[in-house]
Short mmCIF file of N, CA, C and O and ligand atoms in Angstrom, two decimals:
data_model
loop_
_atom_site.label_atom_id
_atom_site.label_comp_id
_atom_site.label_asym_id
_atom_site.label_seq_id
_atom_site.Cartn_x
_atom_site.Cartn_y
_atom_site.Cartn_z
N UNK A 251 -8.09 -18.45 0.16
CA UNK A 251 -9.40 -19.09 0.53
C UNK A 251 -9.44 -19.16 2.07
O UNK A 251 -8.59 -19.76 2.67
N UNK A 252 -10.51 -18.57 2.62
CA UNK A 252 -10.73 -18.69 4.05
C UNK A 252 -11.80 -19.75 4.27
O UNK A 252 -12.92 -19.61 3.70
N UNK A 253 -11.49 -20.79 5.01
CA UNK A 253 -12.40 -21.97 5.00
C UNK A 253 -13.75 -21.78 5.60
O UNK A 253 -14.67 -22.47 5.22
N UNK A 254 -13.94 -20.75 6.50
CA UNK A 254 -15.24 -20.58 7.01
C UNK A 254 -15.95 -19.35 6.37
O UNK A 254 -16.94 -18.82 6.95
N UNK A 255 -15.50 -18.93 5.19
CA UNK A 255 -16.11 -17.81 4.54
C UNK A 255 -17.06 -18.28 3.42
O UNK A 255 -16.58 -18.94 2.48
N UNK A 256 -18.32 -17.87 3.49
CA UNK A 256 -19.29 -18.26 2.50
C UNK A 256 -18.89 -17.85 1.08
O UNK A 256 -19.07 -18.59 0.12
N UNK A 257 -18.42 -16.60 0.97
CA UNK A 257 -18.15 -16.05 -0.36
C UNK A 257 -16.85 -16.68 -0.95
O UNK A 257 -16.76 -16.87 -2.17
N UNK A 258 -15.92 -17.06 -0.15
CA UNK A 258 -14.78 -17.83 -0.62
C UNK A 258 -15.26 -19.13 -1.21
O UNK A 258 -14.81 -19.62 -2.27
N UNK A 259 -16.25 -19.76 -0.50
CA UNK A 259 -16.76 -21.04 -0.98
C UNK A 259 -17.58 -20.88 -2.26
O UNK A 259 -17.51 -21.68 -3.13
N UNK A 260 -18.28 -19.76 -2.34
CA UNK A 260 -19.03 -19.49 -3.62
C UNK A 260 -18.00 -19.27 -4.79
O UNK A 260 -18.16 -19.81 -5.87
N UNK A 261 -16.94 -18.51 -4.47
CA UNK A 261 -15.90 -18.28 -5.52
C UNK A 261 -15.22 -19.60 -5.94
O UNK A 261 -14.93 -19.77 -7.13
N UNK A 262 -15.08 -20.52 -5.00
CA UNK A 262 -14.46 -21.82 -5.29
C UNK A 262 -15.43 -22.82 -5.90
O UNK A 262 -15.04 -23.88 -6.34
N UNK A 263 -16.70 -22.44 -5.97
CA UNK A 263 -17.72 -23.35 -6.51
C UNK A 263 -18.19 -24.41 -5.53
O UNK A 263 -18.87 -25.33 -5.88
N UNK A 264 -17.82 -24.24 -4.27
CA UNK A 264 -18.22 -25.26 -3.25
C UNK A 264 -19.62 -24.99 -2.70
O UNK A 264 -20.23 -25.90 -2.14
N UNK A 265 -20.07 -23.73 -2.90
CA UNK A 265 -21.50 -23.43 -2.57
C UNK A 265 -22.11 -22.89 -3.88
O UNK A 265 -21.45 -22.11 -4.57
N UNK A 266 -23.31 -23.36 -4.17
CA UNK A 266 -23.92 -22.93 -5.45
C UNK A 266 -24.32 -21.51 -5.44
O UNK A 266 -24.69 -20.96 -4.41
N UNK A 267 -24.23 -20.90 -6.64
CA UNK A 267 -24.73 -19.58 -6.85
C UNK A 267 -25.03 -19.43 -8.32
O UNK A 267 -24.65 -20.24 -9.12
N UNK A 268 -25.84 -18.44 -8.61
CA UNK A 268 -26.16 -18.19 -10.06
C UNK A 268 -25.17 -17.05 -10.54
O UNK A 268 -25.35 -15.89 -10.26
N UNK A 269 -24.14 -17.51 -11.23
CA UNK A 269 -23.10 -16.59 -11.69
C UNK A 269 -23.53 -15.88 -12.93
O UNK A 269 -24.05 -16.50 -13.87
N UNK A 270 -23.29 -14.62 -12.98
CA UNK A 270 -23.59 -13.89 -14.23
C UNK A 270 -22.29 -13.38 -14.92
O UNK A 270 -22.34 -12.98 -16.10
N UNK A 271 -21.21 -13.40 -14.21
CA UNK A 271 -19.94 -12.95 -14.78
C UNK A 271 -18.78 -13.49 -13.97
O UNK A 271 -18.91 -13.66 -12.75
N UNK A 272 -17.65 -13.80 -14.59
CA UNK A 272 -16.46 -14.13 -13.87
C UNK A 272 -15.22 -13.85 -14.69
O UNK A 272 -15.29 -13.93 -15.96
N UNK A 273 -14.13 -13.54 -14.03
CA UNK A 273 -12.84 -13.41 -14.73
C UNK A 273 -11.80 -13.85 -13.71
O UNK A 273 -12.12 -14.46 -12.69
N UNK A 274 -10.51 -13.56 -14.00
CA UNK A 274 -9.49 -14.11 -13.17
C UNK A 274 -9.40 -13.42 -11.81
O UNK A 274 -8.83 -13.96 -10.84
N UNK A 275 -10.01 -12.23 -11.63
CA UNK A 275 -9.98 -11.55 -10.39
C UNK A 275 -11.25 -11.43 -9.59
O UNK A 275 -11.26 -11.23 -8.38
N UNK A 276 -12.40 -11.62 -10.29
CA UNK A 276 -13.68 -11.40 -9.57
C UNK A 276 -14.77 -12.33 -10.16
O UNK A 276 -14.62 -12.84 -11.24
N UNK A 277 -15.86 -12.47 -9.35
CA UNK A 277 -17.04 -13.11 -9.88
C UNK A 277 -18.25 -12.25 -9.49
O UNK A 277 -18.21 -11.55 -8.48
N UNK A 278 -19.31 -12.34 -10.25
CA UNK A 278 -20.59 -11.68 -9.92
C UNK A 278 -21.71 -12.74 -9.96
O UNK A 278 -21.78 -13.57 -10.86
N UNK A 279 -22.56 -12.70 -8.91
CA UNK A 279 -23.61 -13.67 -8.81
C UNK A 279 -24.86 -13.00 -8.15
O UNK A 279 -24.76 -11.96 -7.58
N UNK A 280 -25.98 -13.73 -8.28
CA UNK A 280 -27.22 -13.17 -7.76
C UNK A 280 -27.28 -13.23 -6.26
O UNK A 280 -26.91 -14.31 -5.69
N UNK A 281 -27.74 -12.21 -5.67
CA UNK A 281 -27.95 -12.23 -4.22
C UNK A 281 -29.09 -13.13 -3.84
O UNK A 281 -30.10 -13.18 -4.53
N UNK A 282 -28.94 -13.88 -2.75
CA UNK A 282 -29.94 -14.83 -2.30
C UNK A 282 -31.22 -14.23 -1.85
O UNK A 282 -32.30 -14.80 -1.96
N UNK A 283 -31.12 -12.95 -1.41
CA UNK A 283 -32.27 -12.27 -0.83
C UNK A 283 -32.36 -10.87 -1.50
O UNK A 283 -32.08 -9.88 -0.93
N UNK A 284 -32.82 -10.91 -2.84
CA UNK A 284 -32.73 -9.71 -3.63
C UNK A 284 -33.56 -8.52 -3.11
O UNK A 284 -34.68 -8.73 -2.72
N UNK A 285 -32.96 -7.34 -3.16
CA UNK A 285 -33.65 -6.09 -2.72
C UNK A 285 -34.07 -5.25 -3.85
O UNK A 285 -34.48 -4.09 -3.62
N UNK A 286 -33.97 -5.76 -5.08
CA UNK A 286 -34.38 -5.02 -6.28
C UNK A 286 -34.56 -6.07 -7.37
O UNK A 286 -34.06 -7.21 -7.26
N UNK A 287 -35.24 -5.72 -8.50
CA UNK A 287 -35.39 -6.72 -9.58
C UNK A 287 -34.05 -7.34 -10.03
O UNK A 287 -34.01 -8.51 -10.36
N UNK A 288 -33.02 -6.53 -10.07
CA UNK A 288 -31.65 -7.09 -10.29
C UNK A 288 -30.85 -6.78 -9.02
O UNK A 288 -30.79 -5.60 -8.56
N UNK A 289 -30.33 -7.80 -8.36
CA UNK A 289 -29.47 -7.58 -7.20
C UNK A 289 -28.34 -8.60 -7.29
O UNK A 289 -28.49 -9.79 -7.06
N UNK A 290 -27.19 -8.07 -7.69
CA UNK A 290 -25.97 -8.92 -7.87
C UNK A 290 -24.94 -8.49 -6.87
O UNK A 290 -24.91 -7.40 -6.35
N UNK A 291 -24.02 -9.46 -6.63
CA UNK A 291 -22.86 -9.17 -5.74
C UNK A 291 -21.65 -9.42 -6.58
O UNK A 291 -21.48 -10.46 -7.25
N UNK A 292 -20.77 -8.42 -6.59
CA UNK A 292 -19.46 -8.55 -7.28
C UNK A 292 -18.36 -8.69 -6.19
O UNK A 292 -18.26 -7.85 -5.36
N UNK A 293 -17.70 -9.80 -6.21
CA UNK A 293 -16.71 -10.12 -5.15
C UNK A 293 -15.32 -10.43 -5.76
O UNK A 293 -15.22 -11.00 -6.89
N UNK A 294 -14.27 -10.02 -5.02
CA UNK A 294 -12.95 -10.43 -5.51
C UNK A 294 -12.71 -11.95 -5.23
O UNK A 294 -13.28 -12.46 -4.23
N UNK A 295 -11.98 -12.61 -6.04
CA UNK A 295 -11.62 -14.00 -5.69
C UNK A 295 -10.75 -14.04 -4.45
O UNK A 295 -10.87 -14.95 -3.66
N UNK A 296 -9.93 -13.08 -4.32
CA UNK A 296 -9.04 -12.94 -3.12
C UNK A 296 -9.92 -12.53 -1.92
O UNK A 296 -10.78 -11.69 -1.99
N UNK A 297 -9.70 -13.21 -0.79
CA UNK A 297 -10.43 -12.86 0.45
C UNK A 297 -9.89 -11.60 1.01
O UNK A 297 -8.79 -11.49 1.48
N UNK A 298 -10.75 -10.51 1.03
CA UNK A 298 -10.52 -9.30 1.75
C UNK A 298 -11.75 -9.16 2.66
O UNK A 298 -12.91 -9.18 2.15
N UNK A 299 -11.55 -9.02 3.94
CA UNK A 299 -12.77 -9.08 4.84
C UNK A 299 -13.72 -7.92 4.60
O UNK A 299 -14.94 -8.11 4.62
N UNK A 300 -13.18 -6.74 4.42
CA UNK A 300 -14.08 -5.54 4.23
C UNK A 300 -13.19 -4.40 3.70
O UNK A 300 -11.99 -4.52 3.61
N UNK A 301 -13.84 -3.29 3.35
CA UNK A 301 -13.09 -2.13 2.96
C UNK A 301 -12.16 -1.67 4.00
O UNK A 301 -11.09 -1.08 3.74
N UNK A 302 -12.45 -2.00 5.28
CA UNK A 302 -11.62 -1.64 6.43
C UNK A 302 -10.26 -2.41 6.36
O UNK A 302 -9.32 -2.01 7.02
N UNK A 303 -10.23 -3.43 5.57
CA UNK A 303 -8.96 -4.27 5.43
C UNK A 303 -8.28 -3.96 4.10
O UNK A 303 -7.29 -4.61 3.80
N UNK A 304 -8.84 -3.04 3.31
CA UNK A 304 -8.24 -2.75 2.02
C UNK A 304 -6.89 -2.11 2.19
O UNK A 304 -6.72 -1.26 3.05
N UNK A 305 -5.99 -2.53 1.36
CA UNK A 305 -4.59 -2.00 1.43
C UNK A 305 -4.20 -1.34 0.11
O UNK A 305 -4.89 -1.49 -0.88
N UNK A 306 -3.08 -0.60 0.17
CA UNK A 306 -2.55 0.09 -1.03
C UNK A 306 -2.59 -0.90 -2.25
O UNK A 306 -2.97 -0.47 -3.36
N UNK A 307 -2.10 -2.10 -2.00
CA UNK A 307 -2.00 -3.07 -3.15
C UNK A 307 -3.35 -3.52 -3.67
O UNK A 307 -3.34 -4.20 -4.71
N UNK A 308 -4.45 -3.16 -3.05
CA UNK A 308 -5.73 -3.56 -3.55
C UNK A 308 -6.41 -2.50 -4.42
O UNK A 308 -7.54 -2.76 -4.92
N UNK A 309 -5.74 -1.40 -4.60
CA UNK A 309 -6.40 -0.26 -5.34
C UNK A 309 -6.88 -0.68 -6.70
O UNK A 309 -8.05 -0.38 -7.10
N UNK A 310 -6.06 -1.41 -7.46
CA UNK A 310 -6.45 -1.73 -8.81
C UNK A 310 -7.65 -2.75 -8.77
O UNK A 310 -8.60 -2.64 -9.58
N UNK A 311 -7.56 -3.70 -7.82
CA UNK A 311 -8.64 -4.67 -7.72
C UNK A 311 -9.95 -3.95 -7.32
O UNK A 311 -11.05 -4.30 -7.86
N UNK A 312 -9.90 -2.99 -6.42
CA UNK A 312 -11.14 -2.32 -6.04
C UNK A 312 -11.70 -1.61 -7.20
O UNK A 312 -12.92 -1.57 -7.44
N UNK A 313 -10.88 -0.96 -8.02
CA UNK A 313 -11.35 -0.28 -9.26
C UNK A 313 -11.98 -1.31 -10.17
O UNK A 313 -13.01 -1.04 -10.82
N UNK A 314 -11.35 -2.50 -10.28
CA UNK A 314 -11.90 -3.55 -11.16
C UNK A 314 -13.25 -3.95 -10.74
O UNK A 314 -14.11 -4.25 -11.61
N UNK A 315 -13.51 -4.10 -9.47
CA UNK A 315 -14.79 -4.50 -8.95
C UNK A 315 -15.93 -3.50 -9.35
O UNK A 315 -16.97 -3.87 -9.88
N UNK A 316 -15.57 -2.24 -9.16
CA UNK A 316 -16.57 -1.17 -9.56
C UNK A 316 -16.76 -1.11 -11.06
O UNK A 316 -17.93 -0.97 -11.55
N UNK A 317 -15.67 -1.20 -11.80
CA UNK A 317 -15.78 -1.19 -13.26
C UNK A 317 -16.63 -2.32 -13.82
O UNK A 317 -17.43 -2.23 -14.65
N UNK A 318 -16.36 -3.53 -13.17
CA UNK A 318 -17.13 -4.67 -13.53
C UNK A 318 -18.64 -4.48 -13.31
O UNK A 318 -19.48 -4.83 -14.16
N UNK A 319 -18.97 -3.94 -12.13
CA UNK A 319 -20.36 -3.64 -11.82
C UNK A 319 -20.97 -2.70 -12.92
O UNK A 319 -22.07 -2.92 -13.42
N UNK A 320 -20.21 -1.66 -13.34
CA UNK A 320 -20.70 -0.73 -14.34
C UNK A 320 -20.88 -1.42 -15.68
O UNK A 320 -21.88 -1.22 -16.42
N UNK A 321 -19.98 -2.33 -16.08
CA UNK A 321 -20.08 -3.12 -17.30
C UNK A 321 -21.29 -4.01 -17.31
O UNK A 321 -22.02 -4.14 -18.30
N UNK A 322 -21.55 -4.68 -16.15
CA UNK A 322 -22.73 -5.52 -16.05
C UNK A 322 -23.97 -4.75 -16.16
O UNK A 322 -24.91 -5.16 -16.85
N UNK A 323 -24.05 -3.58 -15.50
CA UNK A 323 -25.23 -2.74 -15.57
C UNK A 323 -25.50 -2.30 -17.03
O UNK A 323 -26.63 -2.34 -17.51
N UNK A 324 -24.45 -2.01 -17.78
CA UNK A 324 -24.59 -1.62 -19.19
C UNK A 324 -25.07 -2.86 -19.98
O UNK A 324 -26.02 -2.73 -20.78
N UNK A 325 -24.46 -4.01 -19.73
CA UNK A 325 -24.80 -5.16 -20.53
C UNK A 325 -26.24 -5.62 -20.23
O UNK A 325 -26.91 -6.04 -21.14
N UNK A 326 -26.71 -5.44 -18.99
CA UNK A 326 -28.06 -5.86 -18.66
C UNK A 326 -29.11 -4.82 -19.03
O UNK A 326 -30.30 -5.06 -18.96
N UNK A 327 -28.61 -3.64 -19.46
CA UNK A 327 -29.55 -2.63 -20.05
C UNK A 327 -30.20 -1.65 -19.09
O UNK A 327 -31.08 -0.89 -19.51
N UNK A 328 -29.82 -1.65 -17.82
CA UNK A 328 -30.34 -0.68 -16.91
C UNK A 328 -29.47 0.47 -16.53
O UNK A 328 -29.86 1.31 -15.65
N UNK A 329 -28.31 0.57 -17.16
CA UNK A 329 -27.34 1.56 -16.78
C UNK A 329 -27.86 2.98 -17.07
O UNK A 329 -27.71 3.84 -16.28
N UNK A 330 -28.44 3.11 -18.21
CA UNK A 330 -28.96 4.48 -18.61
C UNK A 330 -30.00 4.98 -17.69
O UNK A 330 -30.06 6.13 -17.30
N UNK A 331 -30.91 4.10 -17.27
CA UNK A 331 -31.99 4.49 -16.34
C UNK A 331 -31.38 4.82 -14.98
O UNK A 331 -31.85 5.76 -14.33
N UNK A 332 -30.43 4.03 -14.55
CA UNK A 332 -29.76 4.32 -13.27
C UNK A 332 -29.75 3.05 -12.42
O UNK A 332 -30.60 2.20 -12.58
N UNK A 333 -28.84 3.04 -11.48
CA UNK A 333 -28.76 1.88 -10.60
C UNK A 333 -27.95 2.33 -9.33
O UNK A 333 -27.49 3.46 -9.24
N UNK A 334 -27.83 1.41 -8.41
CA UNK A 334 -27.18 1.69 -7.14
C UNK A 334 -26.08 0.68 -6.92
O UNK A 334 -26.27 -0.52 -7.05
N UNK A 335 -24.84 1.19 -6.54
CA UNK A 335 -23.78 0.28 -6.07
C UNK A 335 -23.57 0.60 -4.58
O UNK A 335 -23.59 1.77 -4.20
N UNK A 336 -23.38 -0.43 -3.76
CA UNK A 336 -23.31 -0.28 -2.36
C UNK A 336 -22.20 -1.20 -1.80
O UNK A 336 -22.11 -2.33 -2.23
N UNK A 337 -21.38 -0.65 -0.93
CA UNK A 337 -20.40 -1.44 -0.21
C UNK A 337 -20.65 -1.19 1.30
O UNK A 337 -20.38 -0.08 1.73
N UNK A 338 -21.17 -2.12 2.00
CA UNK A 338 -21.40 -2.00 3.44
C UNK A 338 -20.10 -2.41 4.14
O UNK A 338 -19.44 -3.40 3.77
N UNK A 339 -19.73 -1.61 5.12
CA UNK A 339 -18.46 -1.87 5.85
C UNK A 339 -18.68 -1.95 7.34
O UNK A 339 -19.15 -0.96 7.97
N UNK A 340 -18.28 -3.10 7.86
CA UNK A 340 -18.37 -3.35 9.31
C UNK A 340 -19.79 -3.20 9.89
O UNK A 340 -20.73 -3.02 9.12
N UNK A 341 -19.92 -3.36 11.18
CA UNK A 341 -21.20 -3.51 11.83
C UNK A 341 -22.16 -2.31 11.60
O UNK A 341 -23.31 -2.45 11.09
N UNK A 342 -21.66 -1.13 11.83
CA UNK A 342 -22.56 0.06 11.68
C UNK A 342 -22.90 0.32 10.22
O UNK A 342 -23.89 0.95 9.88
N UNK A 343 -22.05 -0.20 9.33
CA UNK A 343 -22.30 -0.02 7.89
C UNK A 343 -23.23 -1.10 7.36
O UNK A 343 -23.62 -1.05 6.19
N UNK A 344 -23.67 -2.01 8.22
CA UNK A 344 -24.64 -3.04 7.85
C UNK A 344 -24.08 -4.25 7.16
O UNK A 344 -24.76 -5.04 6.55
N UNK A 345 -22.74 -4.45 7.24
CA UNK A 345 -22.10 -5.62 6.62
C UNK A 345 -22.40 -6.85 7.43
O UNK A 345 -22.29 -6.90 8.69
N UNK A 346 -22.88 -7.88 6.72
CA UNK A 346 -23.15 -9.20 7.43
C UNK A 346 -22.23 -10.33 6.90
O UNK A 346 -22.05 -11.29 7.61
N UNK A 347 -21.71 -10.20 5.72
CA UNK A 347 -20.78 -11.21 5.17
C UNK A 347 -19.38 -10.57 5.02
O UNK A 347 -19.22 -9.54 4.31
N UNK A 348 -18.45 -11.12 5.74
CA UNK A 348 -17.16 -10.45 5.85
C UNK A 348 -16.15 -10.96 4.80
O UNK A 348 -15.04 -11.44 5.13
N UNK A 349 -16.56 -10.84 3.53
CA UNK A 349 -15.75 -10.98 2.35
C UNK A 349 -16.23 -9.83 1.50
O UNK A 349 -17.43 -9.80 1.09
N UNK A 350 -15.31 -8.91 1.23
CA UNK A 350 -15.67 -7.67 0.54
C UNK A 350 -16.60 -7.93 -0.68
O UNK A 350 -16.28 -8.83 -1.45
N UNK A 351 -17.60 -7.15 -0.83
CA UNK A 351 -18.50 -7.30 -1.97
C UNK A 351 -19.15 -5.98 -2.35
O UNK A 351 -19.43 -5.15 -1.50
N UNK A 352 -19.36 -5.76 -3.68
CA UNK A 352 -20.12 -4.63 -4.21
C UNK A 352 -21.51 -5.14 -4.52
O UNK A 352 -21.67 -6.08 -5.32
N UNK A 353 -22.51 -4.51 -3.91
CA UNK A 353 -23.89 -4.81 -4.27
C UNK A 353 -24.17 -4.03 -5.56
O UNK A 353 -23.85 -2.80 -5.58
N UNK A 354 -24.75 -4.63 -6.52
CA UNK A 354 -25.25 -3.92 -7.75
C UNK A 354 -26.80 -4.12 -7.79
O UNK A 354 -27.20 -5.26 -8.01
N UNK A 355 -27.45 -3.03 -7.61
CA UNK A 355 -28.93 -3.08 -7.61
C UNK A 355 -29.50 -2.26 -8.76
O UNK A 355 -29.08 -1.10 -8.93
N UNK A 356 -30.47 -2.83 -9.48
CA UNK A 356 -31.11 -2.11 -10.56
C UNK A 356 -32.51 -2.55 -10.77
O UNK A 356 -33.00 -3.50 -10.19
N UNK A 357 -33.24 -1.78 -11.62
CA UNK A 357 -34.60 -2.16 -11.98
C UNK A 357 -35.67 -1.50 -11.17
O UNK A 357 -36.82 -1.80 -11.33
N UNK A 358 -35.27 -0.59 -10.26
CA UNK A 358 -36.31 0.17 -9.57
C UNK A 358 -35.74 1.52 -9.16
O UNK A 358 -34.45 1.79 -9.36
N UNK A 359 -36.58 2.44 -8.63
CA UNK A 359 -36.06 3.71 -8.17
C UNK A 359 -35.48 3.66 -6.80
O UNK A 359 -36.03 2.91 -5.91
N UNK A 360 -34.33 4.22 -6.60
CA UNK A 360 -33.70 4.26 -5.25
C UNK A 360 -33.79 5.66 -4.69
O UNK A 360 -33.85 6.64 -5.42
N UNK A 361 -33.76 5.67 -3.34
CA UNK A 361 -33.76 7.02 -2.67
C UNK A 361 -32.48 7.20 -1.91
O UNK A 361 -31.75 6.23 -1.64
N UNK A 362 -32.20 8.46 -1.60
CA UNK A 362 -30.99 8.80 -0.86
C UNK A 362 -31.40 9.80 0.22
O UNK A 362 -32.12 10.67 -0.03
N UNK A 363 -30.90 9.63 1.46
CA UNK A 363 -29.96 8.57 1.89
C UNK A 363 -30.63 7.26 2.11
O UNK A 363 -31.81 7.18 2.45
N UNK A 364 -29.80 6.12 1.95
CA UNK A 364 -30.33 4.87 2.21
C UNK A 364 -30.48 4.66 3.73
O UNK A 364 -29.93 5.46 4.51
N UNK A 365 -31.23 3.66 4.14
CA UNK A 365 -31.51 3.50 5.60
C UNK A 365 -30.27 3.08 6.37
O UNK A 365 -29.28 2.75 5.83
P1 5GP B 265 -23.87 -7.40 3.41
O1 5GP B 265 -25.07 -7.32 4.36
O2 5GP B 265 -22.68 -8.06 4.05
O3 5GP B 265 -23.54 -6.08 2.74
O4 5GP B 265 -24.40 -8.29 2.22
C1 5GP B 265 -24.40 -9.65 2.23
C2 5GP B 265 -25.36 -10.14 1.15
O5 5GP B 265 -25.07 -11.50 0.93
C3 5GP B 265 -26.79 -10.07 1.56
O6 5GP B 265 -27.52 -9.27 0.61
C4 5GP B 265 -27.28 -11.50 1.54
O7 5GP B 265 -28.59 -11.64 1.00
C5 5GP B 265 -26.25 -12.19 0.63
N1 5GP B 265 -25.99 -13.56 0.90
C6 5GP B 265 -25.73 -14.10 2.17
N2 5GP B 265 -25.45 -15.41 2.05
C7 5GP B 265 -25.57 -15.72 0.73
C8 5GP B 265 -25.41 -16.92 -0.02
O8 5GP B 265 -25.11 -17.99 0.51
N3 5GP B 265 -25.59 -16.88 -1.34
C9 5GP B 265 -25.87 -15.67 -1.98
N4 5GP B 265 -26.05 -15.73 -3.33
N5 5GP B 265 -26.04 -14.51 -1.29
C10 5GP B 265 -25.90 -14.53 0.00
ZN1 ZN B 266 -13.80 -14.99 1.77
#
C-alpha cells in the first residue's frame, strides 16, 4: 500500500468505487470518467507504478489482469462483439494514475490507432 496512491486507497476500500469484480490479486471497478458505455479498470492489489516497473516476478499477475478483463467482457456480454483493453505507460503513453491498470472498454466501436 502506497499512502499517496489513489488506486491503493480504492483497493483498500478507503476511497469509494463501484466494484464489479475482486479476488485475492486484483479488483475491477468503474472508471470515474467513462470513455465508453462500459469502462472498467482492472488493477492489481499490489502497487506496481506502471508497466515500466514490471518485473519477472509479475508475469503471472500481469496475465491474471488481462485474463480477468477477458472474463469480465464475456460475463457482461460484449466480448463477442468486441472490446478494447488499454494499458497506458508513463507520460507519453498517457498514464495519469501511477498504479498499473488495465482499461477495459466496451459497448461501442473503437478505431485504431488510438489517439
Ligand atoms: P490513465 O490515464 O492513468 O491510463 O487512467 C487513469 C484512469 O483513472 C482515468 O480513466 C480516470 O478517469 C480514472 N480515475 C482517476 N481517478 C479516479 C478515481 O478516483 N476513481 C475512479 N473510479 N477512477 C479514477
Ligand atoms: Zn498504488
